[in-house]
Short mmCIF file of C-alpha atoms in Angstrom, two decimals:
data_model
loop_
_atom_site.label_atom_id
_atom_site.label_comp_id
_atom_site.label_asym_id
_atom_site.label_seq_id
_atom_site.Cartn_x
_atom_site.Cartn_y
_atom_site.Cartn_z
CA MET Y 11 132.00 102.80 122.98
CA HIS Y 12 128.53 102.57 124.53
CA SER Y 13 125.97 101.27 121.98
CA ARG Y 14 123.84 104.42 122.21
CA SER Y 15 126.93 106.58 121.71
CA MET Y 16 127.97 104.44 118.78
CA SER Y 17 124.52 104.84 117.22
CA ARG Y 18 124.63 108.60 117.62
CA PHE Y 19 128.14 108.67 116.19
CA LEU Y 20 127.02 106.77 113.07
CA VAL Y 21 124.04 109.07 112.57
CA CYS Y 22 126.31 112.11 112.80
CA LEU Y 23 128.79 110.49 110.43
CA ILE Y 24 126.23 109.80 107.70
CA GLU Y 25 124.70 113.27 108.07
CA PHE Y 26 128.17 114.72 107.64
CA VAL Y 27 128.85 112.56 104.59
CA THR Y 28 125.51 113.49 103.08
CA ALA Y 29 125.96 117.19 103.75
CA ILE Y 30 129.33 117.67 102.12
CA GLY Y 31 129.55 114.75 99.72
CA LEU Y 32 132.67 113.43 101.46
CA VAL Y 33 134.51 110.69 99.58
CA ILE Y 34 135.61 107.96 101.99
CA GLN Y 35 138.63 105.97 100.91
CA PRO Y 36 138.01 102.24 100.45
CA VAL Y 37 138.60 100.13 103.52
CA ARG Y 38 138.78 96.35 103.46
CA VAL Y 39 136.23 95.18 106.02
CA SER Y 40 134.06 92.07 105.99
CA ALA Y 41 130.30 92.31 105.61
CA GLN Y 42 130.01 90.09 108.68
CA GLY Y 43 132.08 92.58 110.64
CA ILE Y 44 129.82 95.46 109.68
CA ALA Y 45 126.73 93.42 110.53
CA GLY Y 46 128.20 92.60 113.90
CA LEU Y 47 128.96 96.24 114.58
CA LEU Y 48 125.52 97.53 113.66
CA GLY Y 49 123.33 94.59 114.60
CA GLY Y 50 119.70 94.38 113.48
CA ALA Y 51 118.14 96.74 116.00
CA PHE Y 52 117.78 99.54 113.46
CA ASP Y 53 116.54 97.43 110.57
CA THR Y 54 113.18 99.18 110.34
CA GLY Y 55 111.44 100.67 107.35
CA PRO Y 56 108.31 102.66 106.54
CA ASN Y 57 105.01 101.41 107.87
CA ILE Y 58 101.35 102.36 107.81
CA GLY Y 59 98.68 101.24 110.25
CA GLY Y 60 101.15 98.81 111.80
CA CYS Y 61 101.93 97.19 108.43
CA PRO Y 62 105.27 97.45 106.62
CA VAL Y 63 105.25 99.29 103.31
CA PHE Y 64 107.23 96.47 101.75
CA THR Y 65 110.44 95.23 103.35
CA THR Y 66 113.51 97.15 104.45
CA LYS Y 67 115.39 95.58 101.52
CA ASN Y 68 112.90 96.88 98.95
CA ILE Y 69 114.41 99.28 96.43
CA TRP Y 70 111.86 101.95 97.46
CA ASN Y 71 113.27 101.79 100.99
CA THR Y 72 116.96 101.67 100.09
CA PRO Y 73 119.25 104.71 100.39
CA VAL Y 74 120.97 105.89 97.22
CA VAL Y 75 123.21 108.57 98.73
CA GLN Y 76 126.42 106.87 97.60
CA LEU Y 77 125.30 105.33 94.31
CA PRO Y 78 127.12 106.53 91.20
CA ARG Y 79 125.71 109.41 89.22
CA SER Y 80 123.96 108.30 86.04
CA ALA Y 81 125.80 109.06 82.81
CA ASN Y 82 122.51 110.49 81.52
CA SER Y 83 121.87 112.74 84.50
CA ASP Y 84 122.38 116.10 82.79
CA ASN Y 85 120.12 115.14 79.87
CA TYR Y 86 117.38 113.84 82.13
CA VAL Y 87 117.39 116.94 84.32
CA ALA Y 88 117.33 119.21 81.25
CA ARG Y 89 114.39 117.34 79.74
CA ILE Y 90 112.34 117.49 82.94
CA GLY Y 91 113.32 121.12 83.49
CA ALA Y 92 116.54 122.36 85.08
CA SER Y 93 114.88 125.69 85.92
CA SER Y 94 111.49 124.21 86.84
CA SER Y 95 110.60 124.26 90.52
CA LEU Y 96 110.14 121.36 92.89
CA HIS Y 97 106.44 121.21 93.70
CA PRO Y 98 104.70 119.45 96.62
CA ASN Y 99 101.54 118.11 94.98
CA PHE Y 100 99.73 117.67 98.29
CA GLY Y 101 98.66 119.77 101.25
CA SER Y 102 96.22 120.38 104.08
CA THR Y 103 92.94 120.11 102.18
CA PRO Y 104 91.33 116.70 101.48
CA ASP Y 105 91.37 117.20 97.70
CA ASN Y 106 95.10 118.05 97.50
CA GLY Y 107 97.00 114.77 97.34
CA ILE Y 108 96.25 111.06 97.36
CA PRO Y 109 94.48 109.83 100.52
CA VAL Y 110 94.96 106.42 102.08
CA ASN Y 111 92.03 104.40 103.45
CA LEU Y 112 92.83 102.09 106.39
CA ILE Y 113 90.35 99.24 106.77
CA GLY Y 114 89.84 95.96 108.60
CA PRO Y 115 89.17 92.58 106.98
CA ASN Y 116 85.37 92.86 107.24
CA VAL Y 117 84.77 95.58 104.65
CA PRO Y 118 82.43 94.13 101.98
CA GLN Y 119 83.98 93.41 98.59
CA VAL Y 120 82.39 95.15 95.62
CA PRO Y 121 82.70 94.45 91.88
CA VAL Y 122 85.18 96.55 89.87
CA SER Y 123 85.46 96.53 86.07
CA PHE Y 124 88.71 97.68 84.47
CA LEU Y 125 89.55 99.34 81.17
CA TYR Y 126 92.95 97.63 81.30
CA ALA Y 127 91.60 94.33 82.55
CA ASP Y 128 94.54 92.26 81.28
CA ASP Y 129 96.94 94.37 83.37
CA SER Y 130 94.75 94.42 86.48
CA ASP Y 131 94.05 92.08 89.36
CA PRO Y 132 90.38 91.18 88.96
CA GLY Y 133 87.76 92.32 91.45
CA PRO Y 134 86.06 92.40 93.78
CA TYR Y 135 87.82 95.01 95.93
CA PRO Y 136 87.04 96.07 99.53
CA ILE Y 137 85.96 99.64 98.76
CA PRO Y 138 84.11 101.17 101.72
CA ALA Y 139 81.00 103.26 101.13
CA ASN Y 140 82.72 106.40 102.45
CA VAL Y 141 86.00 105.80 100.65
CA ARG Y 142 88.34 108.77 100.27
CA ILE Y 143 89.44 109.34 96.69
CA GLU Y 144 92.09 111.52 95.04
CA GLY Y 145 90.60 114.90 94.22
CA GLY Y 146 87.57 114.29 96.41
CA PRO Y 147 84.18 112.84 95.42
CA THR Y 148 83.55 115.64 92.90
CA ALA Y 149 86.82 115.18 91.02
CA SER Y 150 86.47 114.98 87.25
CA SER Y 151 85.52 111.49 86.12
CA ASP Y 152 88.46 111.41 83.69
CA SER Y 153 91.06 112.49 86.28
CA ASP Y 154 93.46 110.13 88.09
CA ARG Y 155 90.97 109.46 90.91
CA HIS Y 156 93.26 107.06 92.78
CA ILE Y 157 91.84 104.94 95.58
CA LEU Y 158 94.42 103.49 97.98
CA ILE Y 159 93.24 100.96 100.57
CA VAL Y 160 95.29 99.13 103.21
CA ASP Y 161 93.85 96.19 105.13
CA VAL Y 162 95.82 96.74 108.34
CA VAL Y 163 95.00 93.29 109.73
CA ARG Y 164 96.24 91.27 106.75
CA CYS Y 165 98.69 93.93 105.49
CA LEU Y 166 97.22 93.88 102.00
CA LEU Y 167 97.30 96.83 99.61
CA TYR Y 168 94.57 97.60 97.09
CA GLU Y 169 95.00 100.37 94.52
CA VAL Y 170 92.48 101.47 91.91
CA GLY Y 171 93.07 104.26 89.40
CA GLY Y 172 90.49 106.25 87.43
CA ALA Y 173 87.86 104.95 89.83
CA ASN Y 174 84.22 105.96 89.37
CA PRO Y 175 81.23 104.64 91.34
CA GLN Y 176 78.31 103.13 89.46
CA PRO Y 177 74.59 103.30 90.33
CA ASP Y 178 74.47 99.59 91.22
CA GLY Y 179 77.21 99.92 93.87
CA SER Y 180 80.00 98.60 91.64
CA TRP Y 181 82.94 100.64 90.34
CA SER Y 182 84.56 101.21 86.95
CA ALA Y 183 88.25 102.03 86.74
CA GLY Y 184 91.29 102.16 84.51
CA ALA Y 185 93.43 99.64 86.37
CA GLY Y 186 93.75 98.01 89.76
CA ILE Y 187 96.26 95.97 91.76
CA LYS Y 188 96.37 93.91 94.93
CA ALA Y 189 99.66 93.47 96.79
CA ASP Y 190 101.07 91.82 99.89
CA LEU Y 191 102.92 94.56 101.78
CA THR Y 192 105.20 92.04 103.49
CA VAL Y 193 106.96 90.88 100.30
CA ASP Y 194 108.78 92.56 97.40
CA MET Y 195 107.24 91.06 94.27
CA LEU Y 196 106.97 93.26 91.17
CA ARG Y 197 104.25 93.24 88.54
CA PRO Y 198 104.94 91.26 85.35
CA LEU Y 199 106.99 93.06 82.71
CA ASN Y 200 105.13 95.56 80.53
CA MET Y 201 102.11 95.63 82.85
CA THR Y 202 100.71 98.97 83.87
CA THR Y 203 99.19 99.66 87.28
CA THR Y 204 97.45 102.74 88.62
CA ASP Y 205 100.82 104.36 87.80
CA ALA Y 206 102.28 104.59 84.30
CA ALA Y 207 105.52 103.03 85.57
CA GLY Y 208 103.76 99.83 86.62
CA LEU Y 209 104.53 100.49 90.29
CA ALA Y 210 102.38 100.80 93.37
CA VAL Y 211 101.65 104.38 94.46
CA LEU Y 212 101.68 103.87 98.24
CA PRO Y 213 105.42 103.25 98.78
CA GLY Y 214 106.31 106.61 97.21
CA LEU Y 215 103.67 108.64 99.00
CA LEU Y 216 104.96 111.39 101.30
CA ARG Y 217 102.96 111.25 104.54
CA TYR Y 218 102.78 113.79 107.37
CA GLU Y 219 103.07 111.12 110.06
CA GLU Y 220 106.55 110.29 108.74
CA VAL Y 221 107.62 113.93 108.99
CA ALA Y 222 106.17 114.13 112.50
CA GLN Y 223 108.31 111.13 113.48
CA GLY Y 224 111.39 112.95 112.22
CA GLU Y 225 112.42 110.73 109.32
CA ILE Y 226 111.19 109.57 105.91
CA ARG Y 227 112.65 106.15 105.10
CA HIS Y 228 111.81 105.71 101.45
CA ALA Y 229 112.02 107.28 98.01
CA ILE Y 230 109.26 109.66 96.96
CA ARG Y 231 107.10 109.35 93.84
CA PHE Y 232 107.32 112.18 91.29
CA THR Y 233 106.22 113.06 87.77
CA ALA Y 234 107.81 114.50 84.61
CA PRO Y 235 106.18 116.11 81.55
CA GLN Y 236 107.70 113.80 78.92
CA THR Y 237 109.33 110.42 79.34
CA GLN Y 238 111.15 107.90 77.22
CA LYS Y 239 109.62 104.77 75.71
CA ALA Y 240 111.57 102.68 78.20
CA TYR Y 241 111.73 101.80 81.86
CA LEU Y 242 114.38 101.02 84.45
CA TRP Y 243 114.12 98.61 87.38
CA PRO Y 244 111.97 98.61 89.44
CA ALA Y 245 109.52 100.10 86.89
CA ARG Y 246 107.67 97.62 84.66
CA HIS Y 247 105.94 99.81 82.08
CA PHE Y 248 106.42 102.89 79.89
CA ALA Y 249 103.88 105.43 78.71
CA SER Y 250 105.48 107.25 75.80
CA SER Y 251 106.36 106.95 72.13
CA ILE Y 252 109.58 108.99 72.52
CA THR Y 253 112.68 106.95 71.65
CA ASP Y 254 115.15 109.80 72.24
CA THR Y 255 117.39 108.51 75.06
CA THR Y 256 117.94 111.99 76.46
CA TYR Y 257 114.44 111.76 77.96
CA PRO Y 258 114.15 109.98 81.32
CA PRO Y 259 112.63 106.49 81.36
CA MET Y 260 110.04 105.41 83.91
CA GLY Y 261 111.72 104.24 87.10
CA ALA Y 262 114.61 106.70 86.80
CA ARG Y 263 115.83 107.66 90.26
CA PHE Y 264 117.01 111.11 91.27
CA ARG Y 265 118.46 112.54 94.47
CA LEU Y 266 118.99 116.04 95.80
CA LYS Y 267 122.66 116.86 95.45
CA ALA Y 268 124.68 116.25 98.62
CA ASN Y 269 126.07 119.79 98.71
CA TYR Y 270 122.69 121.49 98.47
CA ASN Y 271 122.32 123.61 101.61
CA ILE Y 272 119.01 122.85 103.37
CA SER Y 273 119.76 124.69 106.62
CA GLY Y 274 117.53 127.66 105.77
CA PHE Y 275 114.37 125.56 105.52
CA SER Y 276 111.91 124.68 108.29
CA ARG Y 277 112.29 121.50 110.33
CA ASN Y 278 109.56 119.71 108.36
CA ASN Y 279 110.98 120.73 105.01
CA GLN Y 280 114.47 119.72 106.10
CA ILE Y 281 113.13 116.24 106.85
CA ILE Y 282 111.67 116.05 103.33
CA LEU Y 283 114.86 117.37 101.76
CA ARG Y 284 117.06 115.03 103.79
CA ALA Y 285 115.00 112.12 102.46
CA LEU Y 286 115.51 113.44 98.93
CA LYS Y 287 119.26 113.39 99.53
CA ILE Y 288 119.35 109.94 101.09
CA TYR Y 289 116.52 108.01 99.38
CA GLY Y 290 115.78 110.26 96.42
CA MET Y 291 112.68 110.04 94.25
CA ILE Y 292 111.43 107.68 91.55
CA LEU Y 293 109.86 108.79 88.28
CA ALA Y 294 106.49 107.03 88.26
CA ASP Y 295 104.12 108.91 85.95
CA ASN Y 296 103.75 111.58 83.30
CA GLY Y 297 102.70 114.96 84.68
CA SER Y 298 104.04 118.33 85.71
CA PRO Y 299 107.80 118.65 86.31
CA TRP Y 300 109.22 117.65 89.70
CA PHE Y 301 105.76 117.18 91.28
CA LEU Y 302 106.13 115.20 94.51
CA THR Y 303 103.15 113.06 95.50
CA GLY Y 304 101.87 113.11 99.06
CA LYS Y 305 98.92 112.29 101.25
CA PRO Y 306 96.60 115.14 102.24
CA ASP Y 307 96.62 115.93 105.93
CA PRO Y 308 95.20 118.92 107.86
CA ARG Y 309 98.49 119.13 109.76
CA TRP Y 310 100.44 120.21 106.67
CA ASN Y 311 101.34 123.91 106.63
CA ASP Y 312 100.72 124.85 103.01
CA ASP Y 313 102.68 128.10 103.19
CA ASP Y 314 105.64 126.20 104.59
CA LEU Y 315 105.42 123.50 101.90
CA HIS Y 316 105.43 126.22 99.23
CA GLN Y 317 108.95 127.15 100.36
CA LEU Y 318 110.14 123.97 98.64
CA GLN Y 319 109.40 125.68 95.33
CA GLN Y 320 112.62 127.65 95.81
CA ILE Y 321 114.44 124.49 94.68
CA SER Y 322 114.88 124.00 90.95
CA GLY Y 323 115.53 120.87 88.94
CA SER Y 324 119.22 121.75 88.63
CA ALA Y 325 119.60 120.81 92.31
CA PHE Y 326 118.96 117.15 91.43
CA GLU Y 327 120.94 114.41 89.73
CA ALA Y 328 119.99 111.00 88.38
CA VAL Y 329 121.69 107.96 89.88
CA ASP Y 330 122.48 104.49 88.57
CA GLU Y 331 120.97 101.87 90.86
CA ALA Y 332 121.39 98.87 88.54
CA ALA Y 333 124.05 97.30 90.78
CA LEU Y 334 121.50 96.91 93.59
CA GLN Y 335 119.23 94.61 91.57
CA MET Y 336 119.38 90.98 92.62
CA ILE Y 337 116.42 89.18 90.98
CA PRO Y 338 114.76 90.52 87.80
CA ASP Y 339 111.18 90.13 89.01
CA SER Y 340 111.75 91.36 92.55
CA ALA Y 341 112.08 94.81 94.10
CA ARG Y 342 114.43 93.38 96.73
CA VAL Y 343 117.96 94.74 96.60
CA ASP Y 344 121.08 92.63 96.97
CA PRO Y 345 121.50 92.53 100.78
CA THR Y 346 125.27 92.14 100.49
CA LYS Y 347 125.50 95.61 98.98
CA VAL Y 348 123.44 97.53 101.51
CA VAL Y 349 124.08 98.27 105.18
CA GLN Y 350 121.26 99.66 107.28
CA LEU Y 351 122.46 102.35 109.65
CA PRO Y 352 120.77 103.72 112.79
CA GLY Y 353 117.56 105.60 112.14
CA GLY Y 354 116.90 103.67 108.93
CA LEU Y 355 119.84 105.15 107.05
CA GLY Y 356 121.97 102.94 104.83
CA LEU Y 357 124.71 102.96 102.24
CA GLY Y 358 125.88 100.72 99.45
CA LEU Y 359 128.72 98.61 100.82
CA GLY Y 360 130.72 98.56 97.64
CA SER Y 361 130.60 102.31 97.03
CA LEU Y 362 131.05 103.55 100.61
CA LEU Y 363 133.53 101.15 102.16
CA GLY Y 364 134.82 99.08 99.27
CA LEU Y 365 133.78 95.89 101.06
CA LEU Y 366 133.26 93.74 97.99
CA PRO Y 367 136.03 92.41 95.76
#
């Protein structure tokens, strides 16, 4: 079969599997054989400003369409709200969502003091004078006020939460992190970040440019009203005193059920919903139920996005991604258990094809 035809065939196959939840019988095939069939031409992941948003083997960027359903799924969904609506917490106006600032390496560094200094990477940070901030410049001083900055030359990520400018040109904030976007290191255990789960915000941000390209290749960040005093990989931190295990822990991953019919939605919404089926979403903070985080962009159609509110929590299920973990302090998945398919799609080898003993 011609390579382009083979690629199209594989895309159609995975879309079919995703759409109907088809169970493929185990087949004994070597991982080397699969790698030879697919090659590395499609091994691409999300990027911003020419920089990767972590690697293609990062758990954020790994499909979960064929992972097993979590034994706690029903409880988690009920606690978040089975009848509560999915909500896109972003839109066309600058103050609706979390903006991203793209900079070069020559932006001056400014001092930043942190409330949670022990959990933060110390300043200074390259915060431009005209920096865009969550909620806009007039957002309440005690709101989340995230600042996300990407140095697109060095592919470095800077995130500051609860950021407020000071008269002397410095900033005060709750917490801040610096990260190399080309590697998959996690924060130390029990350390918070600008997110309660101890994760970076950027990799879970839903961006219009991804929708315009026709595919979202990563999980999406979302919030829940009450969470458990616990966390699951890749999360590193909890933000609750609730020990009842029926509540979802930080880092819990959910996906839109495979049999949920998305054909009646617009093209853009179908792209978002397809990503929720394939990559799912990661619980990263306390907040309103099923609120998806995105980047504001004037190209969003707010009326169209509101159509996503037809979907209730009962359309989702929690998955168990523990088998994908390879190293405790890394977000990198075990590469022997994941195959990247054309267009950035992928499936767990063990669950889809029974490749591993």
